[in-house]
Amino acid sequence: MDNTVFRDISYGMYIIGSRFDNKNVGCVINTLVQITSENPIIAISLNKDNYTNEAIRKTKKFSASIISEKTKPKVISKFGYYTSKEIDKFKDTNYEIIDNIPVVTEDISSYLICDVVDIIDCKTHDIILGRVNITKKQTNNVPMTYKFYHEVIKGTSPKKAPTYIEGAEDKNAVKHQCTICGYIYDDAKEKIRFDDLADDWKCPLCGVGKDKFIKISE
Ligand code: FE
């Protein structure tokens, strides 16, 4: 089976928000689809180990902010690569509390607020079906596609993502990967080699220094 075929499936980029023990929790996903149009229902897929999944199971509510091409990469990496168990991801990012649920509003296209109507067990992941109660068009920003995230922002998929492909990022060029957010610096695609970057160079996704990068291929 050629697993890279999965890369041909199109997705958007979303920040999911919920509440847990009076804490705002959230994460980034690419797996959100509209299932029905009358009494609209959407489906999202979340890893079972994901703290946000635990929160949604308890609260039975979630928000989905549609990430736009203007959303800052730092916001995506903060919501995508850290756990709400350890940090407050909503701190320093514009958000509102709507229907008791946190909703990221900064630079997004639109958002939806949903009540959970069903959860389908898919071994490593859960498919959560949510009835949409509230929607708002926040800006006219173009929604970000997963392809844009990979090709323009050069983001990668964390291991818990349903679309993660083992080794898909590896080719034969020298590459260095950020151990914090997963960002890959590929010498073959850059004008300057990683080793020649200035000492104060920072990861464009999460902002850490060169010392947090490891060589992943030669
Ligand atoms: Fe990083």
Coordinates of N, CA and C and ligand atoms in Angstrom, one line a residue:
M1 N 0.8 -1.2 0.0 CA 0.0 0.0 0.0 C 0.9 1.2 0.0
D2 N 0.6 2.2 -0.9 CA 1.3 3.4 -0.9 C 0.6 4.5 0.0
N3 N 1.2 4.7 1.2 CA 0.6 5.5 2.2 C 0.6 7.0 1.8
T4 N 1.5 7.4 0.8 CA 1.5 8.8 0.4 C 0.3 9.2 -0.3
V5 N -0.5 8.2 -0.8 CA -1.8 8.5 -1.4 C -2.7 9.3 -0.5
F6 N -2.6 9.0 0.8 CA -3.4 9.7 1.8 C -3.2 11.2 1.7
R7 N -2.0 11.6 1.2 CA -1.7 13.0 1.1 C -2.5 13.7 0.0
D8 N -3.1 12.9 -0.8 CA -3.9 13.5 -1.9 C -5.3 13.9 -1.4
I9 N -5.7 13.5 -0.2 CA -7.0 13.9 0.3 C -6.9 15.3 0.8
S10 N -7.9 16.1 0.5 CA -7.9 17.5 0.9 C -8.5 17.7 2.3
Y11 N -8.0 18.7 3.0 CA -8.5 19.1 4.3 C -8.3 20.6 4.5
G12 N -9.0 21.0 5.6 CA -8.8 22.4 6.1 C -8.0 22.3 7.4
M13 N -7.9 23.4 8.1 CA -7.2 23.5 9.4 C -8.1 24.1 10.4
Y14 N -8.2 23.5 11.6 CA -9.1 24.0 12.6 C -8.5 24.0 14.0
I15 N -9.0 24.9 14.8 CA -8.6 24.9 16.2 C -9.9 24.5 17.0
I16 N -9.8 23.3 17.7 CA -11.0 22.9 18.5 C -10.8 23.4 19.9
G17 N -11.9 23.9 20.5 CA -11.9 24.4 21.9 C -12.9 23.7 22.7
S18 N -12.6 23.5 24.0 CA -13.6 22.9 25.0 C -13.2 23.3 26.4
R19 N -13.9 22.8 27.4 CA -13.6 23.1 28.8 C -13.4 21.8 29.6
F20 N -12.5 21.9 30.5 CA -12.3 20.7 31.3 C -11.8 21.2 32.7
D21 N -12.5 20.8 33.8 CA -12.1 21.2 35.1 C -11.9 22.7 35.2
N22 N -12.8 23.4 34.6 CA -12.7 24.9 34.6 C -11.5 25.4 33.9
K23 N -11.0 24.6 33.0 CA -9.8 25.0 32.2 C -10.2 25.1 30.8
N24 N -9.6 26.1 30.0 CA -9.8 26.1 28.6 C -8.8 25.2 27.9
V25 N -9.3 24.3 27.1 CA -8.4 23.3 26.4 C -8.7 23.4 24.9
G26 N -7.7 23.0 24.2 CA -7.9 23.0 22.7 C -6.8 22.4 22.0
C27 N -7.0 22.2 20.7 CA -5.9 21.6 19.9 C -6.2 21.9 18.4
V28 N -5.2 21.6 17.5 CA -5.4 21.8 16.1 C -5.8 20.5 15.5
I29 N -6.7 20.5 14.5 CA -7.0 19.3 13.7 C -7.1 19.7 12.3
N30 N -7.0 18.7 11.4 CA -7.3 18.9 10.0 C -8.5 18.1 9.6
T31 N -9.0 17.2 10.5 CA -10.0 16.3 10.2 C -11.4 16.8 10.7
L32 N -12.0 17.6 9.9 CA -13.4 18.1 10.2 C -14.2 18.1 8.9
V33 N -15.3 17.5 8.9 CA -16.2 17.5 7.7 C -17.6 17.8 8.1
Q34 N -18.3 18.4 7.2 CA -19.8 18.6 7.4 C -20.5 17.4 6.9
I35 N -21.4 16.8 7.8 CA -22.0 15.6 7.5 C -23.4 15.8 6.9
T36 N -24.2 16.7 7.5 CA -25.5 17.0 7.1 C -25.7 18.5 7.0
S37 N -26.7 19.0 6.1 CA -27.0 20.4 6.0 C -28.2 20.8 6.8
E38 N -29.2 20.0 6.9 CA -30.4 20.3 7.7 C -30.1 20.0 9.1
N39 N -30.4 20.8 10.1 CA -29.9 20.6 11.4 C -28.4 20.2 11.4
P40 N -27.6 21.1 10.8 CA -26.2 20.7 10.4 C -25.4 20.0 11.5
I41 N -24.8 18.9 11.1 CA -23.9 18.1 11.9 C -22.6 18.0 11.3
I42 N -21.5 18.2 12.1 CA -20.2 18.1 11.6 C -19.5 16.9 12.3
A43 N -18.5 16.4 11.7 CA -17.7 15.3 12.4 C -16.3 15.7 12.5
I44 N -15.7 15.5 13.7 CA -14.2 15.7 13.9 C -13.6 14.4 14.4
S45 N -12.3 14.2 14.1 CA -11.6 13.1 14.5 C -10.5 13.5 15.5
L46 N -10.5 12.9 16.7 CA -9.5 13.3 17.7 C -8.8 12.0 18.3
N47 N -7.5 12.1 18.5 CA -6.8 10.9 19.1 C -7.4 10.7 20.5
K48 N -7.4 9.5 20.9 CA -8.0 9.1 22.3 C -7.1 9.7 23.4
D49 N -5.8 9.8 23.1 CA -4.9 10.3 24.1 C -4.9 11.8 24.3
N50 N -5.7 12.4 23.4 CA -5.7 13.9 23.3 C -6.6 14.4 24.5
Y51 N -6.0 15.4 25.2 CA -6.6 16.0 26.4 C -8.0 16.7 26.0
T52 N -8.0 17.3 24.8 CA -9.2 17.9 24.3 C -10.3 16.9 24.1
N53 N -10.0 15.7 23.6 CA -10.9 14.7 23.4 C -11.6 14.3 24.8
E54 N -10.8 14.2 25.8 CA -11.3 13.9 27.2 C -12.3 15.0 27.6
A55 N -11.9 16.3 27.3 CA -12.7 17.4 27.7 C -14.0 17.4 27.0
I56 N -14.0 17.1 25.7 CA -15.3 17.1 24.9 C -16.2 16.0 25.4
R57 N -15.6 14.8 25.8 CA -16.4 13.7 26.3 C -17.1 14.1 27.5
K58 N -16.5 14.9 28.4 CA -17.1 15.3 29.6 C -18.1 16.5 29.4
T59 N -17.7 17.5 28.7 CA -18.4 18.7 28.5 C -19.6 18.6 27.5
K60 N -19.4 17.7 26.5 CA -20.3 17.4 25.5 C -20.5 18.7 24.6
K61 N -19.5 19.5 24.5 CA -19.6 20.7 23.7 C -18.2 21.0 23.2
F62 N -18.1 21.6 22.0 CA -16.8 22.0 21.5 C -17.0 23.2 20.5
S63 N -16.0 23.9 20.3 CA -16.0 25.0 19.3 C -15.0 24.6 18.2
A64 N -15.2 25.0 17.0 CA -14.3 24.8 15.9 C -14.0 26.1 15.2
S65 N -12.8 26.6 15.3 CA -12.4 27.9 14.7 C -11.7 27.5 13.4
I66 N -12.2 28.1 12.3 CA -11.6 27.8 11.0 C -10.3 28.6 10.7
I67 N -9.2 28.0 10.8 CA -7.9 28.7 10.6 C -7.8 29.3 9.2
S68 N -7.3 30.5 9.2 CA -7.1 31.2 7.8 C -5.7 31.3 7.4
E69 N -5.5 31.7 6.2 CA -4.1 31.8 5.7 C -3.3 32.9 6.5
K70 N -4.1 33.8 7.2 CA -3.5 34.8 8.0 C -3.2 34.4 9.5
T71 N -3.7 33.2 9.9 CA -3.4 32.8 11.2 C -1.9 32.6 11.4
K72 N -1.4 33.1 12.6 CA 0.0 33.1 12.8 C 0.5 31.7 13.0
P73 N 1.6 31.3 12.4 CA 2.1 29.9 12.6 C 2.4 29.6 14.0
K74 N 2.7 30.6 14.8 CA 3.0 30.4 16.3 C 1.7 29.9 17.0
V75 N 0.5 30.4 16.5 CA -0.7 30.0 17.1 C -1.0 28.6 16.8
I76 N -0.8 28.2 15.5 CA -1.0 26.8 15.1 C -0.1 25.9 15.8
S77 N 1.2 26.3 16.0 CA 2.1 25.3 16.7 C 1.8 25.2 18.1
K78 N 1.4 26.3 18.7 CA 1.0 26.3 20.2 C -0.2 25.3 20.4
F79 N -1.2 25.4 19.6 CA -2.4 24.6 19.7 C -2.1 23.2 19.2
G80 N -1.1 23.0 18.3 CA -0.9 21.7 17.7 C 0.1 20.8 18.3
Y81 N 1.1 21.4 19.0 CA 2.2 20.6 19.5 C 2.4 20.6 21.0
Y82 N 1.6 21.3 21.7 CA 1.7 21.2 23.2 C 0.4 20.6 23.7
T83 N 0.4 20.3 25.0 CA -0.8 19.7 25.6 C -1.4 20.7 26.5
S84 N -2.8 20.8 26.5 CA -3.5 21.7 27.4 C -3.3 21.3 28.9
K85 N -2.8 20.1 29.1 CA -2.6 19.6 30.4 C -1.5 20.5 31.1
E86 N -0.5 20.9 30.2 CA 0.7 21.6 30.8 C 0.6 23.1 30.6
I87 N 0.0 23.6 29.5 CA 0.0 25.0 29.3 C -1.4 25.5 29.0
D88 N -1.6 26.8 29.2 CA -2.9 27.4 28.8 C -2.7 28.0 27.4
K89 N -3.2 27.2 26.4 CA -2.9 27.6 25.0 C -3.6 28.8 24.6
F90 N -4.7 29.2 25.4 CA -5.5 30.4 25.0 C -4.9 31.7 25.4
K91 N -3.9 31.6 26.4 CA -3.2 32.8 26.9 C -2.5 33.4 25.7
D92 N -2.5 34.7 25.6 CA -1.8 35.5 24.6 C -2.4 35.3 23.2
T93 N -3.6 34.7 23.1 CA -4.3 34.5 21.8 C -5.7 35.1 22.0
N94 N -6.2 35.9 21.0 CA -7.6 36.4 21.2 C -8.6 35.3 21.1
Y95 N -9.5 35.2 22.1 CA -10.5 34.3 22.1 C -11.7 34.8 22.9
E96 N -12.9 34.2 22.7 CA -14.1 34.6 23.4 C -14.7 33.3 24.1
I97 N -15.4 33.5 25.2 CA -16.2 32.4 25.7 C -17.6 32.5 25.2
I98 N -18.0 31.5 24.5 CA -19.3 31.5 23.9 C -20.0 30.2 24.2
D99 N -21.2 30.3 24.8 CA -21.9 29.1 25.3 C -21.0 28.3 26.2
N100 N -20.3 29.0 27.1 CA -19.3 28.4 28.1 C -18.1 27.7 27.5
I101 N -17.9 27.9 26.2 CA -16.8 27.2 25.5 C -15.8 28.2 25.0
P102 N -14.5 28.0 25.1 CA -13.6 29.0 24.5 C -13.5 28.8 23.0
V103 N -13.4 30.0 22.3 CA -13.4 30.0 20.9 C -12.2 30.9 20.4
V104 N -11.3 30.4 19.7 CA -10.2 31.2 19.2 C -10.7 32.1 18.1
T105 N -10.6 33.4 18.2 CA -11.1 34.3 17.2 C -10.0 35.0 16.4
E106 N -8.8 34.9 16.9 CA -7.7 35.7 16.3 C -7.4 35.2 14.8
D107 N -7.5 36.1 13.9 CA -7.1 35.9 12.5 C -7.8 34.7 11.8
I108 N -8.9 34.2 12.4 CA -9.6 33.0 11.8 C -10.5 33.5 10.7
S109 N -11.1 32.6 10.0 CA -12.1 32.9 9.0 C -13.5 32.9 9.6
S110 N -13.9 31.8 10.3 CA -15.2 31.7 10.9 C -15.1 30.7 12.1
Y111 N -16.2 30.6 12.9 CA -16.2 29.6 13.9 C -17.6 28.9 14.0
L112 N -17.6 27.7 14.6 CA -18.9 27.0 14.8 C -18.8 26.5 16.3
I113 N -20.0 26.5 16.9 CA -20.1 25.9 18.3 C -21.1 24.7 18.2
C114 N -20.7 23.6 18.8 CA -21.5 22.4 18.6 C -21.8 21.7 19.9
D115 N -22.9 20.9 19.9 CA -23.2 20.0 21.0 C -22.9 18.6 20.5
V116 N -22.3 17.8 21.3 CA -21.9 16.4 20.9 C -23.2 15.6 20.8
V117 N -23.4 14.9 19.7 CA -24.6 14.1 19.5 C -24.2 12.6 19.5
D118 N -23.0 12.3 19.1 CA -22.6 10.9 19.1 C -21.0 10.8 19.1
I119 N -20.5 9.7 19.6 CA -19.0 9.5 19.5 C -18.8 8.1 18.9
I120 N -18.1 8.0 17.9 CA -17.8 6.7 17.3 C -16.4 6.2 17.5
D121 N -16.2 5.0 18.1 CA -14.9 4.5 18.5 C -14.2 4.0 17.2
C122 N -13.0 4.6 17.0 CA -12.2 4.1 15.8 C -10.8 3.7 16.3
K123 N -10.8 2.9 17.4 CA -9.5 2.4 18.0 C -8.6 3.5 18.5
T124 N -7.7 4.0 17.7 CA -6.8 5.0 18.2 C -7.5 6.4 18.3
H125 N -8.5 6.6 17.5 CA -9.2 7.9 17.5 C -10.7 7.8 17.7
D126 N -11.3 8.9 18.1 CA -12.8 8.9 18.2 C -13.3 9.9 17.1
I127 N -14.4 9.5 16.5 CA -15.1 10.4 15.6 C -16.2 11.1 16.4
I128 N -16.1 12.4 16.6 CA -17.1 13.1 17.4 C -18.1 13.8 16.5
L129 N -19.4 13.5 16.6 CA -20.4 14.1 15.8 C -21.0 15.3 16.6
G130 N -21.0 16.5 16.1 CA -21.5 17.6 16.8 C -22.6 18.4 16.0
R131 N -23.7 18.6 16.7 CA -24.8 19.5 16.1 C -24.4 20.9 16.2
V132 N -24.4 21.6 15.1 CA -23.9 23.0 15.1 C -25.1 23.9 15.6
N133 N -24.8 24.7 16.7 CA -25.8 25.6 17.3 C -25.5 27.0 16.9
I134 N -24.3 27.4 16.8 CA -23.9 28.8 16.6 C -22.9 28.8 15.5
T135 N -23.0 29.8 14.6 CA -21.9 30.0 13.6 C -21.7 31.5 13.5
K136 N -20.4 31.8 13.2 CA -20.1 33.3 12.9 C -19.0 33.4 11.9
K137 N -19.2 34.3 10.9 CA -18.2 34.6 10.0 C -17.4 35.7 10.6
Q138 N -16.1 35.4 11.0 CA -15.3 36.4 11.7 C -14.6 37.4 10.8
T139 N -14.0 36.9 9.7 CA -13.3 37.8 8.8 C -13.5 37.3 7.4
N140 N -13.0 38.0 6.4 CA -13.0 37.5 5.0 C -11.7 36.8 4.7
N141 N -10.9 36.5 5.7 CA -9.7 35.8 5.5 C -9.9 34.4 4.8
V142 N -9.0 34.0 3.9 CA -9.2 32.8 3.1 C -8.9 31.6 4.1
P143 N -9.8 30.6 4.2 CA -9.5 29.5 5.1 C -8.2 28.7 4.6
M144 N -7.5 28.3 5.6 CA -6.2 27.6 5.3 C -6.5 26.1 4.9
T145 N -5.9 25.7 3.8 CA -6.0 24.2 3.5 C -4.8 23.5 4.1
Y146 N -4.9 22.2 4.3 CA -3.8 21.4 4.8 C -2.6 21.5 3.9
K147 N -2.9 21.6 2.6 CA -1.8 21.7 1.6 C -1.0 23.0 1.8
F148 N -1.7 24.1 2.0 CA -1.1 25.4 2.3 C -0.2 25.3 3.5
Y149 N -0.7 24.6 4.6 CA 0.0 24.4 5.8 C 1.3 23.7 5.6
H150 N 1.2 22.6 4.7 CA 2.5 21.8 4.5 C 3.4 22.6 3.5
E151 N 2.8 23.2 2.5 CA 3.7 23.7 1.4 C 4.2 25.1 1.6
V152 N 3.3 26.0 2.2 CA 3.7 27.4 2.4 C 4.3 27.6 3.8
I153 N 3.6 27.1 4.8 CA 4.1 27.3 6.2 C 5.1 26.2 6.5
K154 N 5.1 25.1 5.7 CA 6.0 24.0 5.9 C 5.8 23.3 7.2
G155 N 4.6 23.3 7.6 CA 4.2 22.6 8.9 C 4.2 21.1 8.6
T156 N 4.3 20.3 9.7 CA 4.3 18.9 9.6 C 3.1 18.3 10.5
S157 N 2.9 17.0 10.3 CA 1.8 16.3 11.1 C 2.4 15.7 12.4
P158 N 1.8 16.1 13.6 CA 2.3 15.4 14.8 C 1.9 14.0 14.7
K159 N 2.5 13.1 15.6 CA 2.3 11.7 15.5 C 0.8 11.3 15.9
K160 N 0.2 12.1 16.7 CA -1.2 11.8 17.0 C -2.2 12.1 15.9
A161 N -1.8 12.8 14.9 CA -2.8 13.2 13.9 C -3.2 12.0 13.1
P162 N -4.5 12.0 12.7 CA -5.0 10.8 11.9 C -4.2 10.7 10.6
T163 N -3.7 11.8 10.1 CA -3.1 11.8 8.8 C -1.5 11.7 8.8
Y164 N -1.0 11.4 10.0 CA 0.5 11.2 10.2 C 0.9 10.1 9.4
I165 N 2.0 10.3 8.6 CA 2.6 9.2 7.8 C 4.1 9.0 8.2
E166 N 4.3 7.8 8.7 CA 5.7 7.5 9.2 C 6.7 7.7 8.1
G167 N 7.7 8.5 8.3 CA 8.8 8.6 7.3 C 8.5 9.4 6.1
A168 N 7.2 10.0 6.1 CA 6.8 10.7 4.9 C 7.7 12.0 4.7
E169 N 8.2 12.5 5.7 CA 9.0 13.8 5.6 C 10.4 13.5 5.2
D170 N 10.8 12.2 5.3 CA 12.2 11.9 5.0 C 12.5 11.8 3.5
K171 N 13.5 12.4 3.0 CA 14.0 12.2 1.7 C 15.5 12.1 1.8
N172 N 16.3 12.4 0.8 CA 17.7 12.2 0.9 C 18.5 13.4 1.3
A173 N 17.9 14.6 1.3 CA 18.6 15.8 1.6 C 18.9 15.9 3.1
V174 N 19.8 16.9 3.5 CA 20.0 17.1 4.9 C 18.9 17.9 5.5
K175 N 18.3 17.3 6.5 CA 17.2 18.0 7.1 C 17.4 18.0 8.6
H176 N 16.9 19.1 9.2 CA 16.9 19.2 10.7 C 15.5 19.4 11.1
Q177 N 15.1 18.8 12.2 CA 13.7 18.9 12.7 C 13.7 19.5 14.1
C178 N 12.8 20.4 14.3 CA 12.6 21.1 15.6 C 12.0 20.0 16.5
T179 N 12.6 19.8 17.7 CA 12.1 18.7 18.6 C 10.9 19.2 19.4
I180 N 10.7 20.5 19.3 CA 9.5 21.1 20.1 C 8.2 21.0 19.2
C181 N 8.3 21.5 18.0 CA 7.1 21.5 17.2 C 7.0 20.6 16.0
G182 N 8.2 20.1 15.6 CA 8.2 19.2 14.5 C 8.5 19.8 13.1
Y183 N 8.7 21.1 13.2 CA 9.0 21.9 11.9 C 10.3 21.3 11.3
I184 N 10.3 21.1 10.0 CA 11.5 20.6 9.3 C 12.2 21.6 8.5
Y185 N 13.5 21.8 8.7 CA 14.3 22.7 7.9 C 15.0 21.8 6.9
D186 N 14.7 22.0 5.6 CA 15.2 21.2 4.6 C 16.2 22.0 3.7
D187 N 17.5 21.7 3.9 CA 18.5 22.4 3.1 C 18.2 22.5 1.6
A188 N 17.7 21.4 1.1 CA 17.4 21.3 -0.4 C 16.4 22.4 -0.8
K189 N 15.6 22.8 0.1 CA 14.5 23.8 -0.3 C 14.8 25.2 0.2
E190 N 16.0 25.4 0.8 CA 16.3 26.7 1.4 C 17.5 27.3 0.7
K191 N 17.7 28.6 0.8 CA 18.8 29.2 0.1 C 20.1 29.1 1.0
I192 N 19.9 28.8 2.2 CA 21.0 28.7 3.1 C 21.0 27.4 3.9
R193 N 22.1 26.7 4.1 CA 22.1 25.5 4.8 C 21.9 25.7 6.3
F194 N 21.3 24.7 6.9 CA 20.9 24.9 8.4 C 22.2 25.2 9.2
D195 N 23.3 24.5 8.9 CA 24.5 24.8 9.7 C 25.0 26.2 9.5
D196 N 24.7 26.9 8.4 CA 25.2 28.2 8.2 C 24.2 29.3 8.7
L197 N 23.1 28.9 9.2 CA 22.1 29.9 9.8 C 22.8 30.6 10.9
A198 N 22.4 31.9 11.1 CA 22.9 32.7 12.2 C 22.5 32.0 13.6
D199 N 23.4 32.3 14.6 CA 23.2 31.6 15.9 C 21.9 32.0 16.5
D200 N 21.4 33.2 16.2 CA 20.1 33.7 16.8 C 18.9 33.3 16.0
W201 N 19.1 32.5 14.9 CA 18.0 32.1 14.1 C 17.0 31.3 15.0
K202 N 15.7 31.5 14.7 CA 14.6 30.9 15.5 C 13.7 30.0 14.6
C203 N 13.2 29.0 15.2 CA 12.2 28.1 14.5 C 11.0 29.0 14.1
P204 N 10.7 29.1 12.8 CA 9.6 29.9 12.3 C 8.3 29.5 12.8
L205 N 8.1 28.3 13.3 CA 6.8 27.9 13.8 C 6.7 28.1 15.3
C206 N 7.6 27.7 16.1 CA 7.4 27.8 17.5 C 8.4 28.7 18.2
G207 N 9.4 29.2 17.5 CA 10.3 30.3 18.1 C 11.5 29.8 18.9
V208 N 11.8 28.5 19.0 CA 12.9 28.1 19.8 C 14.2 28.2 18.9
G209 N 15.4 28.1 19.6 CA 16.6 28.3 18.9 C 17.1 27.0 18.1
K210 N 18.2 27.2 17.4 CA 18.8 26.1 16.6 C 19.2 24.9 17.5
D211 N 19.5 25.1 18.8 CA 19.9 24.0 19.6 C 18.8 23.0 19.9
K212 N 17.6 23.4 19.6 CA 16.4 22.5 19.8 C 16.2 21.6 18.5
F213 N 17.0 21.8 17.5 CA 16.9 21.0 16.3 C 17.8 19.8 16.3
I214 N 17.3 18.7 15.7 CA 18.2 17.6 15.5 C 18.2 17.2 14.0
K215 N 19.4 16.7 13.6 CA 19.6 16.2 12.2 C 18.7 15.0 12.0
I216 N 17.9 15.0 10.9 CA 17.1 13.7 10.7 C 17.4 13.0 9.5
S217 N 18.2 13.5 8.6 CA 18.6 12.8 7.4 C 19.9 13.4 6.8
E218 N 20.6 12.6 6.0 CA 21.8 13.0 5.3 C 21.6 12.9 3.8
Ligands
FE1 FE 9.6 24.6 16.4

